[in-house]
XYZ file of C-alpha atoms in Angstrom:
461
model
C 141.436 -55.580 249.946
C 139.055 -55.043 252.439
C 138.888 -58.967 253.628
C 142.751 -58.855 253.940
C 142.818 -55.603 256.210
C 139.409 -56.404 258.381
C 141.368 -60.048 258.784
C 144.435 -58.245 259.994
C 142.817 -55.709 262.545
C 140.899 -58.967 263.994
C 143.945 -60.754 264.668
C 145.576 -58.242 266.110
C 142.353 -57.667 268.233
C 143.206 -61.213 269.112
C 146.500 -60.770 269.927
C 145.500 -57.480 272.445
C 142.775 -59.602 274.173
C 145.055 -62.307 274.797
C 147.733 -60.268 275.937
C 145.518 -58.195 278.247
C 144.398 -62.057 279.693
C 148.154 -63.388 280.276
C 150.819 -60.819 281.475
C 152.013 -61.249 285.132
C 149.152 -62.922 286.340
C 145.191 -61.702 286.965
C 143.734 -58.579 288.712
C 139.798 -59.610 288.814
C 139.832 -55.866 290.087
C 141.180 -54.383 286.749
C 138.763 -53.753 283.575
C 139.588 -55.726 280.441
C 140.101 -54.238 277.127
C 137.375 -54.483 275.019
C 136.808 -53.075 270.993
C 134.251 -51.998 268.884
C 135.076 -52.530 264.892
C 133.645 -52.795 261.455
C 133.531 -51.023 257.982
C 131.181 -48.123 256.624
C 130.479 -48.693 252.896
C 128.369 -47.191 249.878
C 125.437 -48.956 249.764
C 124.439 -48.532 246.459
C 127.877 -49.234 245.171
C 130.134 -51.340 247.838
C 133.040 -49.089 247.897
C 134.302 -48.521 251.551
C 133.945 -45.049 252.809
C 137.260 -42.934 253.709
C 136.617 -40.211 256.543
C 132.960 -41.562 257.871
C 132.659 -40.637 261.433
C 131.973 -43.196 263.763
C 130.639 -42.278 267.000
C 128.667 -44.190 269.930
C 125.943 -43.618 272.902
C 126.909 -43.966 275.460
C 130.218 -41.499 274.511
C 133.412 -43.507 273.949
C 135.759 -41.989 271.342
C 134.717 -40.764 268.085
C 136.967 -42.427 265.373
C 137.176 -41.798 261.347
C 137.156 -44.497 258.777
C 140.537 -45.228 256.979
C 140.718 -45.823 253.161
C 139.229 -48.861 253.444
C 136.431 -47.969 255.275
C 137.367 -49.569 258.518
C 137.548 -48.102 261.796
C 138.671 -48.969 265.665
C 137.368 -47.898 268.795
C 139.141 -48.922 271.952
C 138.964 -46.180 274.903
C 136.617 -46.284 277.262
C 134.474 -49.811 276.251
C 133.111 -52.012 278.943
C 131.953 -55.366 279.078
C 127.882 -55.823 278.680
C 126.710 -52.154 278.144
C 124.799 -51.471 274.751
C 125.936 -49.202 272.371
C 124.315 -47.470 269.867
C 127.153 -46.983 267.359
C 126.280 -44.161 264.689
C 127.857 -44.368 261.024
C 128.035 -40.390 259.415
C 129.642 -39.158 256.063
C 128.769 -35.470 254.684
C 125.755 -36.686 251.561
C 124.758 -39.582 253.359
C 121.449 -40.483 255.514
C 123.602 -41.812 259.185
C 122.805 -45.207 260.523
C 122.858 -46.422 263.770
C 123.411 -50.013 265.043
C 123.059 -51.153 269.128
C 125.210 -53.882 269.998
C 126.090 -55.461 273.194
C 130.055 -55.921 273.925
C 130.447 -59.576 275.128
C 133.344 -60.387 277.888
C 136.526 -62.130 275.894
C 136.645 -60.501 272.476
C 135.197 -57.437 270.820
C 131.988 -56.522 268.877
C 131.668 -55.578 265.393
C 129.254 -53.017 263.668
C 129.143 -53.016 259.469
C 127.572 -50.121 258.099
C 125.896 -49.219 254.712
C 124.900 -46.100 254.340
C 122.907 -44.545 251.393
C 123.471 -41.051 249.628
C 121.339 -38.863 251.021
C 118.885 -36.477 249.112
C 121.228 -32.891 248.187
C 121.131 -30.512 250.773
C 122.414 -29.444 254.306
C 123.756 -32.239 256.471
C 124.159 -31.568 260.080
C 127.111 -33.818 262.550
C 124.581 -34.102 265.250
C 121.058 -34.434 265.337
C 120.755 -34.405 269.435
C 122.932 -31.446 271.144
C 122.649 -31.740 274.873
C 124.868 -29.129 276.465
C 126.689 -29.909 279.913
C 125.229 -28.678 283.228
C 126.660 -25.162 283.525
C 127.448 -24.705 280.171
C 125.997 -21.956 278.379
C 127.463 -22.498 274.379
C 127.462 -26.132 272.147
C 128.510 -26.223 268.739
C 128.115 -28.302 265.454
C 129.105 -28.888 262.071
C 127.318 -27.995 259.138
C 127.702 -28.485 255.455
C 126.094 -28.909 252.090
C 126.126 -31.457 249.530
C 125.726 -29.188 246.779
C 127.184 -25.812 245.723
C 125.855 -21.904 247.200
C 123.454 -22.936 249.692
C 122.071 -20.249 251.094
C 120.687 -21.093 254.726
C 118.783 -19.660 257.735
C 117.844 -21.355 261.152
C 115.302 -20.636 263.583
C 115.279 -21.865 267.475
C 111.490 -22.960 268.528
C 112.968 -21.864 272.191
C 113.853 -18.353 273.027
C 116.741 -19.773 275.494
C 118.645 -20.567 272.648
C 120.476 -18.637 269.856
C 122.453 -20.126 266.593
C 125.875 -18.091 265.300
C 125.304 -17.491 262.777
C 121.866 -18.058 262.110
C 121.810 -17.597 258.399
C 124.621 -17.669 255.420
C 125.612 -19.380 252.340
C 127.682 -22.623 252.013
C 129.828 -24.311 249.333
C 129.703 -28.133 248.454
C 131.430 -30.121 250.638
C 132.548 -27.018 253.662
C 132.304 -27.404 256.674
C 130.741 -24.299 259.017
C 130.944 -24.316 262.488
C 127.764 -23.308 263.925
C 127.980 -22.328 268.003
C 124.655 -22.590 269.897
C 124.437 -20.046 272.500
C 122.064 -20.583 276.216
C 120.459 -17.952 278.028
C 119.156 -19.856 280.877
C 115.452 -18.285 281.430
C 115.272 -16.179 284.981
C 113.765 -18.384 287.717
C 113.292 -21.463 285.854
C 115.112 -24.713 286.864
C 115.476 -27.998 285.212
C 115.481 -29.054 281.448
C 114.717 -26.290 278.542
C 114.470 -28.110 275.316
C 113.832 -26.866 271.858
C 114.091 -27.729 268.140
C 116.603 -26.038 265.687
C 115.325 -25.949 262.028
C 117.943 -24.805 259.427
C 116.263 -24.715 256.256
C 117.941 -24.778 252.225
C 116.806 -21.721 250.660
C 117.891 -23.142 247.496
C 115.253 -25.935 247.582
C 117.872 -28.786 249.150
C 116.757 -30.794 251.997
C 116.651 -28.926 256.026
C 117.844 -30.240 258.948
C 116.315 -30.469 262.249
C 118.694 -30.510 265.651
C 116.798 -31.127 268.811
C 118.404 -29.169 271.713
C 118.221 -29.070 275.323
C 120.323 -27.453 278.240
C 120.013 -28.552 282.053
C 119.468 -25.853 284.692
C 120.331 -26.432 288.408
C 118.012 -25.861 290.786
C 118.952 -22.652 293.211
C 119.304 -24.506 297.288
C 116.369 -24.852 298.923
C 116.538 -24.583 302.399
C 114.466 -25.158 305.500
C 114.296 -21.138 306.042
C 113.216 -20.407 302.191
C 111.335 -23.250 301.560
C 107.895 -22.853 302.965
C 107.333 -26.649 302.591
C 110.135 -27.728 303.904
C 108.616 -28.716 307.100
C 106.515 -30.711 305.074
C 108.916 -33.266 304.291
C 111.378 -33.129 307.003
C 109.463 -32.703 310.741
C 112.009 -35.079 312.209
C 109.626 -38.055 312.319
C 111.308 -39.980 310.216
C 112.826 -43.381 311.863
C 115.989 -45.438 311.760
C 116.521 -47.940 309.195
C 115.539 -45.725 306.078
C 111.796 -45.716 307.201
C 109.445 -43.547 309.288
C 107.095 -44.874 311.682
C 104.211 -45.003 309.043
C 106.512 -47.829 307.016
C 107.220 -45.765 304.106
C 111.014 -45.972 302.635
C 112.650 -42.424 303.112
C 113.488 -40.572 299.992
C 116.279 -41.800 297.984
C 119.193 -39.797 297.899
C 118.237 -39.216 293.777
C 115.768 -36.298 294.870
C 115.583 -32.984 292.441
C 113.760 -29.994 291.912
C 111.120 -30.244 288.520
C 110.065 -27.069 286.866
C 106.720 -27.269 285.372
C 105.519 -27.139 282.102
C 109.088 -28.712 280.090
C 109.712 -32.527 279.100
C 111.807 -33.851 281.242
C 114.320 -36.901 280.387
C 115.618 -39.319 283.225
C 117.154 -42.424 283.876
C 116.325 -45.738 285.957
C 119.544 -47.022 286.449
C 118.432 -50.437 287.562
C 115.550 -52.371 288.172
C 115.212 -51.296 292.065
C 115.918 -47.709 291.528
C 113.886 -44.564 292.514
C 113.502 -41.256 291.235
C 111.956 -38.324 293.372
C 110.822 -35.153 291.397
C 109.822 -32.315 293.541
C 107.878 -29.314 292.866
C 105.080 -27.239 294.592
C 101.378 -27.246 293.490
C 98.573 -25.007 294.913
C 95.014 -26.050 296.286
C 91.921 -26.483 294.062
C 94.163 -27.852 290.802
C 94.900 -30.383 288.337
C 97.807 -31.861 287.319
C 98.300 -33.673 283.773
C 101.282 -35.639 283.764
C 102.222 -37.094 279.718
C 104.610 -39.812 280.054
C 106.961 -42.022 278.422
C 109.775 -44.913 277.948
C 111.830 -43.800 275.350
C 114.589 -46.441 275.523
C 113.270 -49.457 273.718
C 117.284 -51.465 274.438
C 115.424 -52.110 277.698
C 111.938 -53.873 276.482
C 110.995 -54.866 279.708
C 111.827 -51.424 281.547
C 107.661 -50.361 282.692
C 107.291 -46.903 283.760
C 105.906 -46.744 287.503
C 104.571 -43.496 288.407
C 103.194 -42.294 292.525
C 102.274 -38.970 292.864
C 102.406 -38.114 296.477
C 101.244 -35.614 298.900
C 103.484 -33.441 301.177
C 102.607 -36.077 304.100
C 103.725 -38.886 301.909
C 100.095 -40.443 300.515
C 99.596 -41.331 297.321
C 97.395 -39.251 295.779
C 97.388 -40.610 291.896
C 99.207 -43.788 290.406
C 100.001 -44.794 286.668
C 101.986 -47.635 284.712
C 103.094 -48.503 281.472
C 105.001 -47.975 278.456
C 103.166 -44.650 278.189
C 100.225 -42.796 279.431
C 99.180 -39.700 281.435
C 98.725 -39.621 285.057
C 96.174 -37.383 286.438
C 94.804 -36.209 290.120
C 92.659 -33.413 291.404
C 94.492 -31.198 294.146
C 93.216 -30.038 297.140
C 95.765 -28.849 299.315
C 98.549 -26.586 298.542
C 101.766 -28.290 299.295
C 105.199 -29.993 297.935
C 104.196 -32.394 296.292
C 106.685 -35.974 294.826
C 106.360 -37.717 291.814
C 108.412 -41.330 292.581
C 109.228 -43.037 289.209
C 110.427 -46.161 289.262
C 110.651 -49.917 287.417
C 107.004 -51.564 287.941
C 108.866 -55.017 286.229
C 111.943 -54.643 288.347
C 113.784 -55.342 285.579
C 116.999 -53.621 284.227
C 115.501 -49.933 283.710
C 116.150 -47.620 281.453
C 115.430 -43.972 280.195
C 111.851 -42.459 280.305
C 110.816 -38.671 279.486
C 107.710 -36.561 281.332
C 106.033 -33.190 281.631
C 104.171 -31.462 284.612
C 101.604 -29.130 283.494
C 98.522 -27.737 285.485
C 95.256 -26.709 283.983
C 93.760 -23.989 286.478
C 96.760 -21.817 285.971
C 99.181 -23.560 283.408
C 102.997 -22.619 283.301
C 104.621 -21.564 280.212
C 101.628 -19.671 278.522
C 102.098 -18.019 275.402
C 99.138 -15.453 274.741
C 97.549 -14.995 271.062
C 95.693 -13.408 269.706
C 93.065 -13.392 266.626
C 93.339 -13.691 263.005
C 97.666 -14.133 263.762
C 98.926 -17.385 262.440
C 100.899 -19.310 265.030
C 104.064 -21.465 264.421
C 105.351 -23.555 267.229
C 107.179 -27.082 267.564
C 106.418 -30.200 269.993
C 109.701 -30.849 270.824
C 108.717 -34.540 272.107
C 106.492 -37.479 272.178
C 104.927 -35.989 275.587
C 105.132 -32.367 274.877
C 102.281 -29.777 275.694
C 101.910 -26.406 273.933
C 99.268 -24.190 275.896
C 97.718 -20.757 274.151
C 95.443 -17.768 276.305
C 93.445 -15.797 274.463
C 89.834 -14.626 275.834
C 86.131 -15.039 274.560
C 82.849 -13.780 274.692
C 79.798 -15.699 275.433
C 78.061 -16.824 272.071
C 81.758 -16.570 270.317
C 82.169 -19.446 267.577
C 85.764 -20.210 266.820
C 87.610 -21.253 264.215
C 90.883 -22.627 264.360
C 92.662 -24.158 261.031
C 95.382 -25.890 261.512
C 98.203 -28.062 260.164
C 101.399 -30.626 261.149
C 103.997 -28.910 258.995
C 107.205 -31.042 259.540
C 107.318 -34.396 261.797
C 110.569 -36.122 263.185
C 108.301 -38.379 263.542
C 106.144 -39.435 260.680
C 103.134 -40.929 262.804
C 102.305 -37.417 264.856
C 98.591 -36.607 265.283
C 98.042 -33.255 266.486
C 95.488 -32.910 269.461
C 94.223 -29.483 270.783
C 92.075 -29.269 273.616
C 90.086 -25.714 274.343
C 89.866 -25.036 278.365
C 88.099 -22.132 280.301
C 89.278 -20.450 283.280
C 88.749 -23.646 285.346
C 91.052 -26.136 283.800
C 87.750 -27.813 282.202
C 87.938 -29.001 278.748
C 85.083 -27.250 276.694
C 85.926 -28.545 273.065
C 88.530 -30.984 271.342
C 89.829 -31.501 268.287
C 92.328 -34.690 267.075
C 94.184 -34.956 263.431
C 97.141 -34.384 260.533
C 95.386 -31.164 259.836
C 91.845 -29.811 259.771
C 89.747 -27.018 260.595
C 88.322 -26.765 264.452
C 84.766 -25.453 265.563
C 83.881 -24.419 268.701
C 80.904 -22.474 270.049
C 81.502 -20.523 273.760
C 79.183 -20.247 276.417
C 80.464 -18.090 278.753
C 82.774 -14.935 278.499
C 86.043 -15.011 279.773
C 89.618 -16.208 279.621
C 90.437 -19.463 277.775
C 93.286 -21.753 276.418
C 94.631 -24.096 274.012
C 96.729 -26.800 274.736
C 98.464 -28.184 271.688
C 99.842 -31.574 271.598
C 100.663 -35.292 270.713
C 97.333 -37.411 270.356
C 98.082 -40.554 271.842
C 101.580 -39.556 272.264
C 102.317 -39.989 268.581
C 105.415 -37.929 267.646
C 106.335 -34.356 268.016
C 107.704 -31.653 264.812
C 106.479 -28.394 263.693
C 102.943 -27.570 263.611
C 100.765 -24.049 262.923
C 97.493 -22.738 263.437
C 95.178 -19.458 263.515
C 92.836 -18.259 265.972
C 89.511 -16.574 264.534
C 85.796 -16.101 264.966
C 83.143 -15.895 262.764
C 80.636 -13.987 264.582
């Protein structure tokens, strides 16, 4: 049954392709239909799935399986991008397959998906809300019956309705994410939803993230904006020193939050803006995260306000770092080092003389926090004596990513690391010399995953 009905929706594929190829003659200028199809089965037992949903990344439509398990999506396909097409059904892990869509026909994807271990199940596990928006929603249900369940947001910014209630087997609860956006703070806020089975089913883990534009800047309330506009810039999209003028892609970056982007194109450039003061250092984590484009390399120029470049990096990841003297705007350029065909990367700005984002502790009180991503930085004040000896257990507690190794790294008041500690979980010593205010910065060793993590502060002496 299935063979007969895939066979039929391929020839009538056929028939659409042709017909979209004859007509009244050609129009080079007009986009040709193209299709993404397949079938979602069982994969323990090989019956086709009713109701699966089938979505893709980049968006297209979002289409449901029919009886037999096949589905059809034809709005909004073009010719050579990837997709990553996603297979879902409510008790079943989801499985993704990327596929290219060739010019004269359409592209298939097959999916078999295995029952998932009894417990919540989640429609999305990536909610990025619009620009402007300040509520997202998903879908959440159980596999088996009373579930009682509770989430918790690892960002403030964020709020889940309702955040805790019970489900029946197989219902379907629509749960609305609501966005505060935090007073002052521009650019991308990112967290980690964890709704946990209070029955003892399996959790599920939603990472979240919200874009906030940057308030104008102009010349009169910007106090560097003479800085990077004096009028000595030239014709022909240089200045007289040779250097390209900005690219029109030029944005505002808050410190101290990941930040995702995209090189669209082997010869583009991305400007990142923010302000930095004198005497400083800057840590930037970084990071391709779109492994469709293997050849896309990271290229990172950190510049000063008169257009120098002050600190350089490259690769697939790796942190850039540079000592800063003068107070100023400074520009982080990111672009292709291969020149290839680009893709997405992810970064975070932090300084360590007087780090943004700082959450004070405080001894003997157990902390629980998330790395929401691969570059991700955590960073903890509390204050010391001199003589003080500290000891800090602590733990990975959940991982989207199986491979994270937690590093934490004590600084004083200067930005100087004083002690560091790298593992799963452990216990970590330090003795302090001097008295005074300190930190620690929590996160990926080696850039090795990101999930939930806790630890606790104490002394001994």
């Amino acid at each position: 049954m299935i063979h007969v009905r895939k066979s039929i929706v391929y020839g009538i594929l056929a028939l659409l392709a042709l017909a979209t190829g004859c007509g009244g003659g050609s129009d080079d200028s007009a986009p040709a239909n193209r299709f993404i199809s397949g079938t979602v089965i069982d994969g323990n037992t090989g019956i086709p799935i009713e109701n699966a949903l089938v979505t893709t990344s980049p968006p297209t439509e979002s289409r449901l399986t029919d009886r037999d398990g096949l589905y059809l999506i034809k709005d909004s396909v073009s010719i050579g991008t990837v997709y990553d097409v996603t297979a879902r059904q409510v008790g079943y892990t989801a499985d993704t397959r990327t596929i290219t869509v060739s010019d004269g026909g359409f592209s298939g994807a097959d999916f078999s998906i295995i029952t998932a271990v009894n417990g919540l199940v989640a429609s999305v596990s990536t909610l990025q809300l619009p620009q402007g928006a300040t509520t997202g929603s998903f879908l959440l249900s159980s596999t088996i019956d009373n579930t009682p369940f509770s989430f918790q947001s690892s960002e403030p910014a964020f709020t889940v309705v309702p955040a805790q209630g019970t489900l029946s087997k197989n219902q379907h609860l629509v749960i609305e994410v609501q966005f505060t956006p935090p007073a002052e703070l521009a650019g991308k806020i990112a967290g980690q939803l964890v709704g946990n089975a209070e029955n003892g089913g399996t959790g599920v883990q939603i990472n979240v993230s919200a874009n906030v534009p940057p308030d104008e800047i102009t010349p009169d309330s910007d106090p560097f904006a003479e800085l990077l506009d004096d009028g000595s810039q030239g014709e022909g999209g240089e200045n007289p020193g040779g250097e390209p003028n900005p690219p029109a892609e030029d944005t505002d970056t808050a410190l101290g939050i990941v930040i995702e982007d995209l090189i669209d194109g082997g010869t583009d450039i991305n400007i990142h803006k923010f302000v930095l003061s004198g005497n400083s250092e800057i840590i930037v984590p970084f990071r391709r995260t779109v492994s469709s484009f293997s050849s896309f390399l990271p290229q990172l120029d950190l510049r000063a306000p008169d257009g120098t470049i002050v600190s350089t990096a490259s690769g697939t990841s790796g942190i850039l770092t540079a000592t800063i003297a003068e107070a100023g705007r400074y520009a982080l350029w990111i672009s292709d080092n291969s020149l290839s065909l680009g893709g997405t990367y992810e970064f975070l700005l932090q300084v360590t003389t007087d780090p943004v984002g700082v959450a004070d502790t405080t001894y003997g009180s157990k902390v629980e926090d998330t790395l929401t991503s691969f570059t991700d930085i955590d960073v903890f004040r509390f204050s010391a004596d001199a003589g003080d000896q500290l000891l800090i257990p602590y733990a990975r507690k959940t991982s989207s990513f199986s491979s994270l190794s937690m590093q934490l790294d004590i600084r004083d008041a200067s930005g100087a690391v004083v002690a560091t500690e790298t593992g799963l979980s452990g216990t970590f010593m330090a003795t302090l010399t001097a008295a005074g205010s300190y930190s620690l910065w929590v996160s990926a060793a080696n850039q090795s995953g990101g999930g939930n993590y806790e630890f606790t502060l104490q002394k001994t002496n």
